[in-house]
Coordinates of C-alpha atoms and ligand atoms in Angstrom, one line a residue:
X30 CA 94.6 71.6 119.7
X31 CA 92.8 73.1 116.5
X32 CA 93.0 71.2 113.1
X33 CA 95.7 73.4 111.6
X34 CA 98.2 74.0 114.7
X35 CA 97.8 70.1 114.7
X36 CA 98.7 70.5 110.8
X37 CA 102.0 71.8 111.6
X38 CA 103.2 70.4 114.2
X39 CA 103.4 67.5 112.7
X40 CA 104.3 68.7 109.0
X41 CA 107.4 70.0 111.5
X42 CA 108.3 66.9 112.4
X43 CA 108.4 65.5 108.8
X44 CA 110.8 68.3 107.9
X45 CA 113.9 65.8 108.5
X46 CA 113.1 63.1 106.2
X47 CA 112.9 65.2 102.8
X48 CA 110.9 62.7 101.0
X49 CA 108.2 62.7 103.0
X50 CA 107.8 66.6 102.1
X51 CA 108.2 66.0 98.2
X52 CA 105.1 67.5 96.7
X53 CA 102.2 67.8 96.4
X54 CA 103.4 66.5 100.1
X55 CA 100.3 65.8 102.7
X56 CA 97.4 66.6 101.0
X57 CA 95.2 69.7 102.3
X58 CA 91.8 67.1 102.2
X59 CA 90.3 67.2 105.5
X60 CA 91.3 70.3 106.4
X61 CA 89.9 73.5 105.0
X62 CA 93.2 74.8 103.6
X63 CA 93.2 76.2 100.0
X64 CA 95.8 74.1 97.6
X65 CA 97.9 77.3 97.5
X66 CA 99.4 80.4 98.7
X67 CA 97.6 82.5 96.0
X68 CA 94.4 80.9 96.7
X69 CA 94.4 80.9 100.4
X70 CA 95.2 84.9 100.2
X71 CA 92.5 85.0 98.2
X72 CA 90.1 84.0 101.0
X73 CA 90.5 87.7 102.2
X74 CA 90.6 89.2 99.4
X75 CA 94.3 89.6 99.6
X76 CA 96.9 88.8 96.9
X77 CA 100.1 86.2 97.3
X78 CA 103.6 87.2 95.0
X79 CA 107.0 86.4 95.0
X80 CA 110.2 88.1 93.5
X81 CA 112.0 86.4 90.6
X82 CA 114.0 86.8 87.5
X83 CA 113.2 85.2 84.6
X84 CA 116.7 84.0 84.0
X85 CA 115.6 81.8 87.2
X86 CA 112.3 81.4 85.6
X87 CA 113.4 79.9 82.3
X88 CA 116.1 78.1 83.5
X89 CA 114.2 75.8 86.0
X90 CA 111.0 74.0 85.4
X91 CA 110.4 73.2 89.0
X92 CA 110.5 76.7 89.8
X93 CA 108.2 78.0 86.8
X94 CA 105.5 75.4 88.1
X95 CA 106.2 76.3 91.8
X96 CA 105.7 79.8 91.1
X97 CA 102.7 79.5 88.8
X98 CA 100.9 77.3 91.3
X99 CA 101.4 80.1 94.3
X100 CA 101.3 83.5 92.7
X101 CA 99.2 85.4 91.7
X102 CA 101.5 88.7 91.3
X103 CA 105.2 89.0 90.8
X104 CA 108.4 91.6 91.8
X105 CA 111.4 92.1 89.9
X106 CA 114.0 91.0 92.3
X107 CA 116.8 93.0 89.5
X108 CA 115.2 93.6 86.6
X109 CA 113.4 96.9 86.8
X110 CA 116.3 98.7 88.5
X111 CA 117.9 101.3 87.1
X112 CA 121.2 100.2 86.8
X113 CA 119.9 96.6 85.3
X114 CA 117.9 98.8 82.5
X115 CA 120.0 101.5 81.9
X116 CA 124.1 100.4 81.9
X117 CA 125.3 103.7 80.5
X118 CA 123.6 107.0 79.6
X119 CA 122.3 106.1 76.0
X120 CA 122.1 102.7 76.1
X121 CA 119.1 100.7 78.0
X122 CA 118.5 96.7 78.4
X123 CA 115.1 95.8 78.5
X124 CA 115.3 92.5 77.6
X125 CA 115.1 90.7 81.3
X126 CA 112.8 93.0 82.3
X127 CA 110.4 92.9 79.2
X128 CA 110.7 89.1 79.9
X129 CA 109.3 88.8 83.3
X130 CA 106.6 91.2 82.2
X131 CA 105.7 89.0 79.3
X132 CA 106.3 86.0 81.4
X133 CA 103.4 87.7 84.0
X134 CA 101.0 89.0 81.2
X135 CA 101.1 84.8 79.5
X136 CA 100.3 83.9 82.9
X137 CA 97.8 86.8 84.2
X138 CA 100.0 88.0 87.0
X139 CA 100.0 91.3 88.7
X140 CA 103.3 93.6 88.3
X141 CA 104.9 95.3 91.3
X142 CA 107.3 97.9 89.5
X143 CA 110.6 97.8 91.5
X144 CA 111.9 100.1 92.3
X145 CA 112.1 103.3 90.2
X146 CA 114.8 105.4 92.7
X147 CA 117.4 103.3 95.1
X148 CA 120.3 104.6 95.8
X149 CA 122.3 101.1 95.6
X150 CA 121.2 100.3 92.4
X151 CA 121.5 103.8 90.9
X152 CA 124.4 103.6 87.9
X153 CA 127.5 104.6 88.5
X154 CA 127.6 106.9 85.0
X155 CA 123.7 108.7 86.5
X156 CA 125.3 109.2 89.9
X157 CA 128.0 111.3 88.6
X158 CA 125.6 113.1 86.6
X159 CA 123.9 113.8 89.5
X160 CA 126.5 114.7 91.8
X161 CA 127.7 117.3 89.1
X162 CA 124.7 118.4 87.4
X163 CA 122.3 118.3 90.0
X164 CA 119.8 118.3 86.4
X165 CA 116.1 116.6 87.6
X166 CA 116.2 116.0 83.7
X167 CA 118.7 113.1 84.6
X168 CA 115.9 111.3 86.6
X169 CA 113.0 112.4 84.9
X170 CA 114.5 110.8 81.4
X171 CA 114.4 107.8 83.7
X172 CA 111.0 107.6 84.6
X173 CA 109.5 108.6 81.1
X174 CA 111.5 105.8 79.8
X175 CA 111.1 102.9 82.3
X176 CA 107.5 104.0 83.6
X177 CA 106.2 105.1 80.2
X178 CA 107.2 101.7 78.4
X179 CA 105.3 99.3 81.4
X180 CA 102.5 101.7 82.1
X181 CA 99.9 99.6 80.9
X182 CA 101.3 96.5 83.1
X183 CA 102.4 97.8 86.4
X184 CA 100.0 97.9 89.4
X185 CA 101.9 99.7 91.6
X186 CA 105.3 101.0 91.5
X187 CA 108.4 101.5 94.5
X188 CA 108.9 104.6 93.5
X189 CA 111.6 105.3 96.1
X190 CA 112.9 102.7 97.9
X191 CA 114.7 103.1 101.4
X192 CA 115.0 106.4 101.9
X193 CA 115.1 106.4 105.9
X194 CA 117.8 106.7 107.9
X195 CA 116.9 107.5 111.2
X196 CA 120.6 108.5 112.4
X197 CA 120.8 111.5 109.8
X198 CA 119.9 114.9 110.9
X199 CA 116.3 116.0 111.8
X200 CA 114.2 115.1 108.6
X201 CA 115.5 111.1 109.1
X202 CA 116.2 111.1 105.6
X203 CA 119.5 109.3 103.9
X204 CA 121.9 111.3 102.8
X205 CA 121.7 109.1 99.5
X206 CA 122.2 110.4 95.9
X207 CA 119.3 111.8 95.1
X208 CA 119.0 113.9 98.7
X209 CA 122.1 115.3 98.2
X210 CA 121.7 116.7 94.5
X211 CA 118.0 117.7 95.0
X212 CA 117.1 117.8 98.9
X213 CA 114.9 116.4 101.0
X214 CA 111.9 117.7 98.0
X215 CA 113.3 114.7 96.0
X216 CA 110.5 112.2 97.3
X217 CA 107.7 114.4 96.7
X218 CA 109.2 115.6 93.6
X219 CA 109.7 112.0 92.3
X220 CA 106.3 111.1 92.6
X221 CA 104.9 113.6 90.8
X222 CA 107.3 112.6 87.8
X223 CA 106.2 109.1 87.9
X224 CA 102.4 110.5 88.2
X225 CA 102.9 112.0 84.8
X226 CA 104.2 109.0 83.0
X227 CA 101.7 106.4 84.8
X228 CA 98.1 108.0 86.1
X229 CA 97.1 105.2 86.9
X230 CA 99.5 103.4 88.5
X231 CA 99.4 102.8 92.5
X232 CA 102.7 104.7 93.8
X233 CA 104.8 104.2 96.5
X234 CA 107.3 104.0 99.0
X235 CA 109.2 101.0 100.2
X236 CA 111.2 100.8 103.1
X237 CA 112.4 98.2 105.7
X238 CA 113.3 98.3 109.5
X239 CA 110.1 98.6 111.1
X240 CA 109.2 95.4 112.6
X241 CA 111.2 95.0 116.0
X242 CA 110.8 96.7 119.4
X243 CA 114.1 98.9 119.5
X244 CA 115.7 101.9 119.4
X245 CA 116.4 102.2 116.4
X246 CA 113.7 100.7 114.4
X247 CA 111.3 102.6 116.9
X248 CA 113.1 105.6 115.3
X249 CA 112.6 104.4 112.2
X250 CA 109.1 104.1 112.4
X251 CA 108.5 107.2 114.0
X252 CA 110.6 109.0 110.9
X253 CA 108.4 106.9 108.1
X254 CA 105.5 108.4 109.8
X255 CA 106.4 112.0 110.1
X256 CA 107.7 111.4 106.2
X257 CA 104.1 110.1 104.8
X258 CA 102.6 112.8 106.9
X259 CA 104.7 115.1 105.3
X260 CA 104.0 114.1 101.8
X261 CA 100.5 113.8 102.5
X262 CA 99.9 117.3 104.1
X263 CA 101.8 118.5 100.8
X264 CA 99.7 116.7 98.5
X265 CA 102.3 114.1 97.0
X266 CA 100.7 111.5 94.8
X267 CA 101.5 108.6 97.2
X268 CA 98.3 106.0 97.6
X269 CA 100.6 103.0 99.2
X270 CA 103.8 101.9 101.0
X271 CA 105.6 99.0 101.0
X272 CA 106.6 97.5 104.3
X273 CA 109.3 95.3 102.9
X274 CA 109.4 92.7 106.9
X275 CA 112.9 91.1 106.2
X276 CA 112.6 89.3 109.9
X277 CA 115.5 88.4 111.8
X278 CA 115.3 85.8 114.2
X279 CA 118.2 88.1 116.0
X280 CA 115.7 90.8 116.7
X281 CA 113.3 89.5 119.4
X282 CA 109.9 89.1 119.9
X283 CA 107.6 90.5 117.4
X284 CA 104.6 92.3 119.0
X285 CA 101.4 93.2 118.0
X286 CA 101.7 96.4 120.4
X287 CA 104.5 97.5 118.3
X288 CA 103.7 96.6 115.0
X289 CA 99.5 97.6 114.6
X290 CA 99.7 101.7 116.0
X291 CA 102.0 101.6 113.4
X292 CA 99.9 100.1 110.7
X293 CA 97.3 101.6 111.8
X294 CA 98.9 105.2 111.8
X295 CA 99.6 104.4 108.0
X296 CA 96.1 103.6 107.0
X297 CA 94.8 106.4 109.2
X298 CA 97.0 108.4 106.3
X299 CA 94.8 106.7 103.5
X300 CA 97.0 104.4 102.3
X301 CA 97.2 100.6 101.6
X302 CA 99.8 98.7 103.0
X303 CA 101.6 95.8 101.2
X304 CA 104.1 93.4 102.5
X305 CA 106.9 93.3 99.8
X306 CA 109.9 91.3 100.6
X307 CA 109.2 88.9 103.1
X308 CA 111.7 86.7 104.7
X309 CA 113.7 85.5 107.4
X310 CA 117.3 85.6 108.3
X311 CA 118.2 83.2 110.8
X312 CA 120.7 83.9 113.4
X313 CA 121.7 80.2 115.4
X314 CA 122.5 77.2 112.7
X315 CA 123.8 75.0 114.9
X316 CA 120.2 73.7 115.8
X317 CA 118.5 70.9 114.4
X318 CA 116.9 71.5 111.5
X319 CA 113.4 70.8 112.6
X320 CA 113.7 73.2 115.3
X321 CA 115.2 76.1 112.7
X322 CA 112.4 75.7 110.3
X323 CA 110.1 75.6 113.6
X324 CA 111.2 79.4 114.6
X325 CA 111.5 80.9 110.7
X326 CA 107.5 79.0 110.2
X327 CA 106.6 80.6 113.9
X328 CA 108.2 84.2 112.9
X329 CA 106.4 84.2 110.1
X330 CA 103.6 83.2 111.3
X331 CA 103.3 85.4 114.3
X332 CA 104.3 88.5 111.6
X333 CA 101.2 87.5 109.5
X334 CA 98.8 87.4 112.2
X335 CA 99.8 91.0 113.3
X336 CA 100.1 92.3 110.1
X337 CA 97.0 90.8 108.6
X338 CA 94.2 91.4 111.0
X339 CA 94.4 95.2 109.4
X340 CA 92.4 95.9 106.5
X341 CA 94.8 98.3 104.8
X342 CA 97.1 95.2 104.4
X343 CA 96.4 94.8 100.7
X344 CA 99.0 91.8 100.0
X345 CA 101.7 89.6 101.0
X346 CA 105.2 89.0 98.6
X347 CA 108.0 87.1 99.9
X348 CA 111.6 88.0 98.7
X349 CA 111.7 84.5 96.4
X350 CA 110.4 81.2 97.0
X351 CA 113.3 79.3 97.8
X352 CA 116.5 79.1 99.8
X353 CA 118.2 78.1 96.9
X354 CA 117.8 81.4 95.1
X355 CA 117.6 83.8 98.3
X356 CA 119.3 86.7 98.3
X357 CA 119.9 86.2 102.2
X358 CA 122.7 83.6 101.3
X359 CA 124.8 86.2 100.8
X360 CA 128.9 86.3 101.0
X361 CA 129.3 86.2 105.1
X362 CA 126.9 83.2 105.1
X363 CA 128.3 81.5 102.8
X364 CA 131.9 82.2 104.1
X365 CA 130.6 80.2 107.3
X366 CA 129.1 77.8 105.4
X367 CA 126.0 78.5 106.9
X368 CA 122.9 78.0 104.4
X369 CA 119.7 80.6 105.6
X370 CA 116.0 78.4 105.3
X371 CA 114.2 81.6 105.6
X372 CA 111.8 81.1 102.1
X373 CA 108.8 78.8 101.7
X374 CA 110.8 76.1 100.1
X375 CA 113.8 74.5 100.6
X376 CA 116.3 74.4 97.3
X377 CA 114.3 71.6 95.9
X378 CA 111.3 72.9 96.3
X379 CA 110.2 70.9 99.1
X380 CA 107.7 72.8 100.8
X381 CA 108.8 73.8 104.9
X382 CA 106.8 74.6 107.7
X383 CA 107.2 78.5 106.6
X384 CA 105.3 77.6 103.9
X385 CA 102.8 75.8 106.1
X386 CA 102.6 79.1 108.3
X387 CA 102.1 81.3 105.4
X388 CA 99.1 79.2 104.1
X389 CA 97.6 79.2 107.2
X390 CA 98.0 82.3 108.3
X391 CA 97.3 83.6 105.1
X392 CA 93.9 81.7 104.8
X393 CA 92.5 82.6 108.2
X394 CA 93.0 86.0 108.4
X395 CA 90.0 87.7 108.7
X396 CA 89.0 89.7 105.4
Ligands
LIG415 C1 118.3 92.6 96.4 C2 118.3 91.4 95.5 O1 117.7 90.4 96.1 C3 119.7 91.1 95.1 O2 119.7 90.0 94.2 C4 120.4 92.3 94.5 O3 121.7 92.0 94.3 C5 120.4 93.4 95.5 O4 119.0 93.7 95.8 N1 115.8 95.6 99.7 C6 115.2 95.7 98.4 C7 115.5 94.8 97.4 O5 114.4 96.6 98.2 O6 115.5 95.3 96.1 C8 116.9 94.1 97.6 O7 117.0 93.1 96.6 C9 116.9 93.5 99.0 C10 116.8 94.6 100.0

């Protein structure tokens, strides 16, 4: 059994007697693990970030020092959308947003912009402007003010997010907002306008759904393909995507047969390749908890070690740090009572065999 495996196994067998996980938790002498996420992405050259909001941020000390010790770049889980900045037509709130981005400049962070055009997050008062006035003007004020004022600060920016939808008509393409008042020209036409107001900015697209051998995400993936093609043949200003690997423990058996043609396919493209959102929804609560945290820690780490022995995989962010906070405890969850572990840390930021996985995984991929 090698030193790490070794590691966690038996870091999984501490996970039901909390205190014994309280950090800094088993120390990382005598083995060769870096003392952090950042650090052990590092070892490739890679980069470790996490969503947050800086209401989170300020509000809980543990989760400051938590974050600080395994970033090294941060996305705005709310902040930087547009209905968060911009509540009705002339008024916008930069206040959280400017925060976090202060917050990441004090501390030397990296920015991922997020995310610049998203249907669900589009206001209500610029999707009736849209729908009626089908005016580019309405979007493009958008991106001069939002991308203009963090130029200097944003690495690389979601400039649509989502936009497949493999059910809908030949060009895979939701039938969101933005498709609907400007056609399927919206993506390349959006990139161009956020290539005016931030040259030097990495752009991109972010998408989910790509991860499981089915129907449907095999559809997906094939659409996301033909659509980076298609913006590349044209000449669209996209340099990355965003492969945003929410994992469900519903969907079966990840596999590297599936998963690297894919990657592959997108670097063949010329472009880099981060993993944005990371996470794990669990499916079966009625296990122990050892052997729940066991299968989110193995998920993630069989994920990682597909996903990172390609070069074009610049990065890896997971959607928060703890369970707590997740955005994955949502209303039906909660309704059951059920409480998803799929984050690094449990809500007292305990660290869990995922977060185990991730260092390891993270520190042995091959650079
Ligand atoms: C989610 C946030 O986590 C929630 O707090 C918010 O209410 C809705 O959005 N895909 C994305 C993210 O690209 O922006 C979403 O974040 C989760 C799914």
């Amino acid at each position: 059994m090698s030193r790490l495996a070794g590691r966690r196994e038996v870091l999984t067998g501490l996970a039901l007697t909390p205190a014994a996980l309280a950090w800094p938790g088993p120390r990382a002498k005598g083995t060769d693990l870096p003392a952090s996420l950042a650090r052990a992405a590092a070892r490739s050259g890679r980069y470790f970030g996490a969503a947050a909001r800086i209401d989170q941020l300020r509000a809980e000390e543990a989760l400051r020092r938590t974050f600080l010790r395994d970033c090294a770049w941060v996305t705005p889980e709310v902040h930087m959308k547009w209905d968060a900045l911009a509540p009705s037509p002339h008024q916008f709130a930069f206040e959280a947003a400017d925060g976090l981005a202060s917050f990441a400049k004090d501390h030397g962070l990296k920015l991922r912009g997020h995310a610049l055009l998203w249907d669900p997050s589009t206001p209500v008062w610029a999707k009736s402007a849209l729908a009626e006035g089908r005016d580019w003007a309405v979007v493009s004020r958008h991106f001069a003010a939002v991308v203009g004022r963090y130029r200097e600060q944003v690495d690389t920016w979601d400039v649509v997010n989502e936009p497949i939808d493999a059910g809908a008509g030949p060009r895979s393409l939701k039938p969101n907002v933005f498709f609907q008042a400007f056609g399927p020209d919206y993506i390349a036409r959006a990139l161009q306008e956020a290539r005016r107001h931030a040259p030097r900015a990495r752009l991109a697209i972010n998408e989910y759904g790509f991860d499981y051998d089915n129907p449907v995400e095999r559809r997906r993936r094939a659409a996301f393909l033909r659509l980076l093609h298609d913006l590349k043949s044209r000449g669209a200003p996209l340099d990355a995507v965003g492969l945003q690997a929410h994992l469900d423990l519903g969907k079966g058996p990840l596999k590297a047969e599936i998963i690297s043609p894919f990657l592959q396919r997108i670097a063949d493209l010329g472009l880099k390749i981060a993993i944005t959102e990371l996470d794990v929804r669990e499916r079966d609560f009625r296990l122990p908890l050892a052997e729940r945290d066991r299968r989110v820690a193995e998920e993630v780490r069989a994920y990682l070690d597909i996903v990172l022995a390609h070069p074009a995989v610049e990065g890896v962010t997971t959607w928060g740090l703890t369970d707590r906070l997740s955005w994955l405890q949502d209303q039906e969850t909660a309704a059951r009572g059920d409480h998803n572990r799929g984050l690094p840390y449990d809500g007292q930021f305990r660290p869990k065999p995922m977060y185990w996985a991730l260092r390891a995984a993270l520190a042995g991929a091959v650079a």
